[in-house]
Amino acid sequence: MLALLSDEQQMLKEVAAQLAGSAGPANPGDLHTLDRDAAWRSLAQSGLLALRTRDDGRPAGSGVEVAVVAEALGAGLVPVPYLGSAVLATELLALAGAHDEAEALAEGAARTGVLLDRDLSALAVLPGDQIVYGWDVDGAADALALTAVPGGHQVVRVSLATGFTAANGADLTRTLLRSDGPIDAAALTPVGGPLSDEHLRRWEALALTALSADTVGVMRSAVDRAVAYTKERVQYGVLIGSFQAVQHMCAEAYVQAEGAASAVNYAAWAVDELDPDEALLAARTAKAQCATVAREVTETVMQVFGGIGQTYEHIAHVHTRRALTNRQVLGDEGVHLLRIADVRLTGE
């Protein structure tokens, strides 16, 4: 399919890119000094946090628009919980009919994250006997998970004020918390109504697509940085961009990133336009594609930068860290390729 943005979506892309450019780090040291609350307020004031709220039953923004914003914030390595709060949590609340809570997140008045299982591969189902993680929960007072109920699942809220400690995640741009132990049933507060399996498939399709779009942004901006560097760095009296080996590395990274972007474009359109099973299949395909190439692309960029690209002070490894964590969240390529194979081979 030919993926073209409408005029309104192109304007959204430009606004998101401008906000990301002003809120993202130029080097790792900036992550300690950036005003994250100011960046969050800017996203709220621009309406970017409200894309998945409902007015007449249909989301204010489509999956394409969510992907446009996610890619821009990924490209800027912006350290705000857009995916955790404005996408994953807001969509869960909206699907559960908790519209007032979803509106509060859209206004920036509150932040709510999500709880993932011990390997970050799925939304946590509580209570259980495992440690869980609060992912992308910067500034959040609580996080959402699921609990099993007859006929489906119920969204539950868990306070992060006690029973959670900071975890040393690879991604330096997102906050990760680890539960001190299994979450007790008494700590769960139901929110909204029960979710059907169809609701959860629709939520997962959006979540995987948004994660993949973020990864595409990370890869594309990393490649752009590397290509710009090859036009400035002189070695042996010539620009390193004149070396065929460097050209091949950059070209391969570019092709891999753009291939992943194509898969994400289709998945983003499918989120609201196809039935949940087809939308989820497209999202799994995008996630598997992004997860497969993300490490190679970002590590290639580090190699293009040479010795400086291997240091903590350079921004290159921040791209790699974010891409590697995105790869793990809600399942890596191994998880999704197996699910895709199940659908293709058995129809289930």
Short mmCIF file of C-alpha atoms in Angstrom, two decimals:
data_model
loop_
_atom_site.label_atom_id
_atom_site.label_comp_id
_atom_site.label_asym_id
_atom_site.label_seq_id
_atom_site.Cartn_x
_atom_site.Cartn_y
_atom_site.Cartn_z
CA MET A 1 0.00 0.00 0.00
CA LEU A 2 1.02 3.61 -0.55
CA ALA A 3 1.37 5.25 2.87
CA LEU A 4 0.77 8.98 2.65
CA LEU A 5 -0.07 11.35 5.48
CA SER A 6 -2.97 13.76 5.18
CA ASP A 7 -2.31 17.49 5.50
CA GLU A 8 -3.47 17.39 9.13
CA GLN A 9 -1.25 14.40 9.90
CA GLN A 10 1.72 16.12 8.27
CA MET A 11 1.14 19.15 10.50
CA LEU A 12 0.94 16.82 13.50
CA LYS A 13 4.24 15.28 12.49
CA GLU A 14 5.88 18.70 12.28
CA VAL A 15 4.51 19.79 15.68
CA ALA A 16 5.63 16.55 17.31
CA ALA A 17 9.09 16.89 15.76
CA GLN A 18 9.43 20.46 17.05
CA LEU A 19 8.43 19.42 20.56
CA ALA A 20 10.79 16.43 20.45
CA GLY A 21 13.65 18.61 19.26
CA SER A 22 13.29 20.92 22.23
CA ALA A 23 12.70 18.19 24.83
CA GLY A 24 15.26 15.57 23.85
CA PRO A 25 18.88 15.20 25.00
CA ALA A 26 21.89 16.20 22.90
CA ASN A 27 24.12 14.03 25.08
CA PRO A 28 23.56 11.60 27.98
CA GLY A 29 24.34 14.29 30.56
CA ASP A 30 21.24 16.20 29.49
CA LEU A 31 19.05 13.41 30.85
CA HIS A 32 19.86 14.67 34.35
CA THR A 33 19.05 18.31 33.63
CA LEU A 34 16.12 18.30 31.18
CA ASP A 35 12.85 19.70 32.55
CA ARG A 36 10.68 16.63 32.04
CA ASP A 37 7.63 18.21 33.64
CA ALA A 38 7.81 21.13 31.21
CA ALA A 39 8.04 18.70 28.30
CA TRP A 40 5.00 16.83 29.60
CA ARG A 41 3.02 20.06 29.89
CA SER A 42 3.94 20.94 26.32
CA LEU A 43 2.62 17.59 25.09
CA ALA A 44 -0.60 18.11 27.06
CA GLN A 45 -1.11 21.67 25.80
CA SER A 46 -0.60 20.56 22.21
CA GLY A 47 -3.22 17.83 22.58
CA LEU A 48 -0.80 14.99 21.91
CA LEU A 49 -1.74 13.18 25.12
CA ALA A 50 -5.42 13.02 24.12
CA LEU A 51 -5.20 11.01 20.92
CA ARG A 52 -6.72 7.85 22.39
CA THR A 53 -9.49 9.46 24.44
CA ARG A 54 -13.06 8.89 23.26
CA ASP A 55 -15.86 11.35 22.74
CA ASP A 56 -18.43 9.57 20.58
CA GLY A 57 -16.93 6.12 21.00
CA ARG A 58 -14.18 6.54 18.42
CA PRO A 59 -10.65 7.62 19.41
CA ALA A 60 -9.81 11.29 18.91
CA GLY A 61 -6.69 10.21 17.03
CA SER A 62 -6.09 7.16 14.87
CA GLY A 63 -3.34 4.60 15.15
CA VAL A 64 -1.54 6.47 12.38
CA GLU A 65 -1.49 9.67 14.43
CA VAL A 66 -0.27 7.83 17.54
CA ALA A 67 2.53 6.29 15.46
CA VAL A 68 3.48 9.70 14.04
CA VAL A 69 3.90 11.14 17.53
CA ALA A 70 5.62 8.02 18.91
CA GLU A 71 8.14 8.06 16.08
CA ALA A 72 8.92 11.74 16.63
CA LEU A 73 9.46 11.28 20.37
CA GLY A 74 11.56 8.18 19.74
CA ALA A 75 13.68 10.10 17.25
CA GLY A 76 14.28 12.79 19.86
CA LEU A 77 14.92 10.24 22.64
CA VAL A 78 12.46 12.31 24.66
CA PRO A 79 12.43 11.09 28.31
CA VAL A 80 8.70 11.40 29.02
CA PRO A 81 6.19 8.54 29.52
CA TYR A 82 4.22 9.10 26.32
CA LEU A 83 3.91 5.41 25.51
CA GLY A 84 3.31 4.24 29.08
CA SER A 85 0.76 6.88 30.08
CA ALA A 86 -0.70 8.57 26.99
CA VAL A 87 -0.96 5.42 24.86
CA LEU A 88 -0.93 2.14 26.78
CA ALA A 89 -2.63 3.31 29.99
CA THR A 90 -5.06 5.70 28.29
CA GLU A 91 -6.16 3.03 25.82
CA LEU A 92 -6.74 0.52 28.62
CA LEU A 93 -8.85 3.02 30.54
CA ALA A 94 -10.83 4.03 27.46
CA LEU A 95 -11.57 0.43 26.48
CA ALA A 96 -12.69 -0.26 30.05
CA GLY A 97 -15.06 2.70 29.92
CA ALA A 98 -13.13 4.71 32.52
CA HIS A 99 -13.34 7.88 30.43
CA ASP A 100 -12.90 10.37 33.28
CA GLU A 101 -9.61 8.75 34.25
CA ALA A 102 -8.49 8.70 30.61
CA GLU A 103 -9.33 12.41 30.28
CA ALA A 104 -7.23 13.19 33.36
CA LEU A 105 -4.24 11.57 31.69
CA ALA A 106 -4.94 13.48 28.47
CA GLU A 107 -4.94 16.79 30.33
CA GLY A 108 -1.59 16.00 31.90
CA ALA A 109 -3.13 16.30 35.36
CA ALA A 110 -2.01 12.78 36.23
CA ARG A 111 0.30 10.08 34.92
CA THR A 112 -0.35 6.36 35.04
CA GLY A 113 1.96 3.64 33.81
CA VAL A 114 1.54 -0.06 33.14
CA LEU A 115 2.81 -3.11 34.97
CA LEU A 116 4.61 -5.77 32.95
CA ASP A 117 5.61 -9.30 33.90
CA ARG A 118 9.10 -10.23 34.99
CA ASP A 119 10.61 -10.35 31.49
CA LEU A 120 8.61 -7.30 30.27
CA SER A 121 6.98 -9.43 27.56
CA ALA A 122 3.33 -8.99 28.57
CA LEU A 123 0.95 -6.90 30.61
CA ALA A 124 0.96 -8.26 34.16
CA VAL A 125 -2.01 -10.35 35.30
CA LEU A 126 -2.45 -10.06 39.07
CA PRO A 127 -2.38 -11.33 41.72
CA GLY A 128 0.48 -13.69 41.08
CA ASP A 129 3.61 -15.11 42.58
CA GLN A 130 6.03 -13.17 40.38
CA ILE A 131 7.90 -9.90 40.56
CA VAL A 132 6.45 -7.29 38.20
CA TYR A 133 7.84 -4.09 36.70
CA GLY A 134 6.38 -0.65 36.25
CA TRP A 135 7.55 0.44 32.79
CA ASP A 136 7.67 4.04 31.51
CA VAL A 137 6.31 5.34 34.81
CA ASP A 138 8.21 8.62 35.21
CA GLY A 139 6.12 10.83 37.50
CA ALA A 140 3.33 8.25 37.79
CA ALA A 141 1.60 7.63 41.12
CA ASP A 142 0.17 4.31 40.02
CA ALA A 143 0.15 1.76 37.23
CA LEU A 144 -2.39 -0.47 35.52
CA ALA A 145 -2.49 -4.25 35.20
CA LEU A 146 -5.12 -6.93 34.67
CA THR A 147 -6.87 -9.44 36.86
CA ALA A 148 -8.86 -12.42 35.57
CA VAL A 149 -12.65 -12.28 35.89
CA PRO A 150 -15.37 -14.52 34.43
CA GLY A 151 -15.54 -13.93 30.69
CA GLY A 152 -12.46 -11.78 30.41
CA HIS A 153 -10.19 -9.47 32.36
CA GLN A 154 -10.58 -6.46 34.61
CA VAL A 155 -8.28 -3.44 34.59
CA VAL A 156 -6.85 -2.80 38.07
CA ARG A 157 -4.85 0.07 39.48
CA VAL A 158 -1.81 -0.48 41.71
CA SER A 159 -0.15 2.29 43.74
CA LEU A 160 3.55 2.78 43.11
CA ALA A 161 4.05 4.75 46.32
CA THR A 162 5.07 1.72 48.35
CA GLY A 163 6.33 -1.73 47.46
CA PHE A 164 8.32 -0.59 44.43
CA THR A 165 11.97 0.40 44.04
CA ALA A 166 13.93 1.87 41.13
CA ALA A 167 15.38 -0.72 38.76
CA ASN A 168 18.50 -0.25 36.65
CA GLY A 169 17.06 -0.68 33.19
CA ALA A 170 19.11 -0.42 30.00
CA ASP A 171 16.97 2.44 28.67
CA LEU A 172 18.21 5.69 30.18
CA THR A 173 15.22 7.67 28.90
CA ARG A 174 12.45 5.79 30.73
CA THR A 175 11.75 5.07 34.39
CA LEU A 176 11.58 1.41 35.41
CA LEU A 177 10.36 0.27 38.83
CA ARG A 178 10.53 -3.23 40.32
CA SER A 179 8.07 -4.59 42.85
CA ASP A 180 9.62 -5.64 46.13
CA GLY A 181 7.62 -8.86 45.96
CA PRO A 182 4.45 -10.33 44.46
CA ILE A 183 1.45 -7.96 44.41
CA ASP A 184 -1.28 -8.94 46.87
CA ALA A 185 -4.94 -8.94 45.84
CA ALA A 186 -5.69 -6.35 48.52
CA ALA A 187 -3.55 -3.83 46.63
CA LEU A 188 -5.69 -4.02 43.48
CA THR A 189 -8.32 -1.36 42.75
CA PRO A 190 -10.70 -2.20 39.88
CA VAL A 191 -11.12 0.51 37.23
CA GLY A 192 -13.97 0.61 34.74
CA GLY A 193 -15.69 -2.48 33.43
CA PRO A 194 -14.41 -5.88 32.28
CA LEU A 195 -12.45 -6.18 29.05
CA SER A 196 -13.24 -8.82 26.46
CA ASP A 197 -10.58 -10.74 24.56
CA GLU A 198 -11.40 -8.53 21.56
CA HIS A 199 -10.65 -5.41 23.63
CA LEU A 200 -7.32 -6.84 24.68
CA ARG A 201 -6.37 -7.77 21.12
CA ARG A 202 -7.21 -4.24 20.01
CA TRP A 203 -5.14 -2.82 22.89
CA GLU A 204 -2.18 -5.05 22.08
CA ALA A 205 -2.31 -4.06 18.41
CA LEU A 206 -2.04 -0.38 19.34
CA ALA A 207 0.63 -1.01 22.00
CA LEU A 208 2.87 -3.05 19.69
CA THR A 209 2.46 -0.54 16.87
CA ALA A 210 3.31 2.44 19.08
CA LEU A 211 6.38 0.66 20.45
CA SER A 212 7.47 -0.19 16.93
CA ALA A 213 6.98 3.39 15.77
CA ASP A 214 9.13 4.60 18.66
CA THR A 215 11.82 2.13 17.58
CA VAL A 216 11.65 3.37 13.99
CA GLY A 217 12.17 6.91 15.25
CA VAL A 218 15.16 5.80 17.31
CA MET A 219 16.71 4.02 14.32
CA ARG A 220 16.05 6.75 11.78
CA SER A 221 17.48 9.52 13.92
CA ALA A 222 20.51 7.38 14.79
CA VAL A 223 21.21 6.77 11.10
CA ASP A 224 20.75 10.48 10.36
CA ARG A 225 23.29 11.35 13.05
CA ALA A 226 25.77 8.83 11.66
CA VAL A 227 25.41 10.02 8.06
CA ALA A 228 25.87 13.64 9.16
CA TYR A 229 29.02 12.60 11.02
CA THR A 230 30.47 10.93 7.92
CA LYS A 231 30.23 14.29 6.15
CA GLU A 232 32.29 16.01 8.86
CA ARG A 233 34.83 13.51 10.19
CA VAL A 234 38.17 13.52 8.40
CA GLN A 235 40.46 10.48 8.56
CA TYR A 236 43.67 10.02 6.58
CA GLY A 237 43.05 13.41 5.04
CA VAL A 238 39.61 12.63 3.60
CA LEU A 239 36.00 12.50 4.84
CA ILE A 240 35.12 9.07 6.21
CA GLY A 241 31.96 9.21 4.10
CA SER A 242 34.18 8.60 1.08
CA PHE A 243 35.15 5.15 2.38
CA GLN A 244 33.18 2.42 0.67
CA ALA A 245 32.95 0.30 3.81
CA VAL A 246 31.36 3.18 5.73
CA GLN A 247 28.98 3.87 2.85
CA HIS A 248 27.87 0.23 2.85
CA MET A 249 27.31 0.24 6.62
CA CYS A 250 25.18 3.38 6.49
CA ALA A 251 23.25 2.18 3.45
CA GLU A 252 22.43 -1.17 5.06
CA ALA A 253 21.32 0.52 8.29
CA TYR A 254 19.14 2.91 6.30
CA VAL A 255 17.48 0.10 4.33
CA GLN A 256 16.78 -1.89 7.50
CA ALA A 257 15.24 1.12 9.26
CA GLU A 258 13.07 2.00 6.26
CA GLY A 259 11.90 -1.59 5.87
CA ALA A 260 10.78 -1.57 9.48
CA ALA A 261 9.05 1.78 8.93
CA SER A 262 7.00 0.29 6.09
CA ALA A 263 5.74 -2.50 8.34
CA VAL A 264 4.83 0.04 11.02
CA ASN A 265 2.94 2.23 8.54
CA TYR A 266 0.62 -0.64 7.67
CA ALA A 267 0.18 -1.69 11.28
CA ALA A 268 -0.66 1.88 12.30
CA TRP A 269 -3.40 2.08 9.67
CA ALA A 270 -4.70 -1.36 10.64
CA VAL A 271 -5.17 -0.47 14.33
CA ASP A 272 -8.55 1.18 13.76
CA GLU A 273 -9.43 0.04 10.24
CA LEU A 274 -9.19 -3.77 10.40
CA ASP A 275 -10.77 -6.30 12.72
CA PRO A 276 -8.78 -6.98 15.93
CA ASP A 277 -7.22 -10.23 14.72
CA GLU A 278 -5.93 -8.71 11.48
CA ALA A 279 -4.77 -5.55 13.27
CA LEU A 280 -2.89 -7.62 15.82
CA LEU A 281 -1.27 -9.72 13.09
CA ALA A 282 -0.03 -6.55 11.38
CA ALA A 283 1.23 -5.20 14.69
CA ARG A 284 3.07 -8.43 15.49
CA THR A 285 4.70 -8.29 12.06
CA ALA A 286 5.86 -4.72 12.67
CA LYS A 287 7.16 -5.55 16.15
CA ALA A 288 9.03 -8.62 14.89
CA GLN A 289 10.58 -6.62 12.06
CA CYS A 290 11.67 -3.76 14.32
CA ALA A 291 12.97 -6.10 17.00
CA THR A 292 15.00 -8.02 14.43
CA VAL A 293 16.90 -5.02 13.05
CA ALA A 294 16.96 -2.52 15.94
CA ARG A 295 20.14 -3.77 17.58
CA GLU A 296 22.06 -4.12 14.33
CA VAL A 297 21.08 -0.66 13.10
CA THR A 298 21.91 1.18 16.32
CA GLU A 299 25.14 -0.74 16.93
CA THR A 300 26.19 -0.03 13.34
CA VAL A 301 25.70 3.66 14.09
CA MET A 302 27.94 3.35 17.15
CA GLN A 303 30.57 1.74 14.91
CA VAL A 304 30.34 4.54 12.34
CA PHE A 305 31.11 7.04 15.08
CA GLY A 306 34.26 5.08 15.87
CA GLY A 307 35.91 5.32 19.26
CA ILE A 308 33.82 8.26 20.50
CA GLY A 309 30.68 6.29 19.70
CA GLN A 310 31.61 3.68 22.31
CA THR A 311 31.88 6.17 25.17
CA TYR A 312 29.25 7.00 27.76
CA GLU A 313 29.50 10.70 26.95
CA HIS A 314 28.27 10.20 23.37
CA ILE A 315 24.58 10.00 22.49
CA ALA A 316 24.91 6.90 20.27
CA HIS A 317 24.50 4.34 23.04
CA VAL A 318 21.30 6.06 24.24
CA HIS A 319 19.74 5.13 20.90
CA THR A 320 20.92 1.55 21.31
CA ARG A 321 19.65 1.28 24.88
CA ARG A 322 16.19 2.56 24.00
CA ALA A 323 15.96 0.29 20.96
CA LEU A 324 17.05 -2.79 22.93
CA THR A 325 14.48 -2.16 25.67
CA ASN A 326 11.72 -1.54 23.12
CA ARG A 327 12.68 -4.88 21.60
CA GLN A 328 11.94 -6.66 24.88
CA VAL A 329 8.79 -4.81 25.96
CA LEU A 330 5.66 -6.81 25.05
CA GLY A 331 7.76 -9.51 23.43
CA ASP A 332 10.77 -9.73 21.13
CA GLU A 333 10.87 -11.11 17.59
CA GLY A 334 10.97 -14.71 18.83
CA VAL A 335 7.68 -14.29 20.67
CA HIS A 336 5.88 -12.64 17.78
CA LEU A 337 7.24 -14.80 14.98
CA LEU A 338 5.88 -17.84 16.81
CA ARG A 339 2.47 -16.16 17.18
CA ILE A 340 2.50 -15.20 13.49
CA ALA A 341 3.39 -18.79 12.57
CA ASP A 342 0.47 -20.06 14.67
CA VAL A 343 -1.93 -17.82 12.75
CA ARG A 344 -0.51 -18.65 9.33
CA LEU A 345 -0.26 -22.39 9.89
CA THR A 346 -3.33 -23.12 12.00
CA GLY A 347 -5.53 -20.03 11.62
CA GLU A 348 -5.61 -19.53 15.39
#
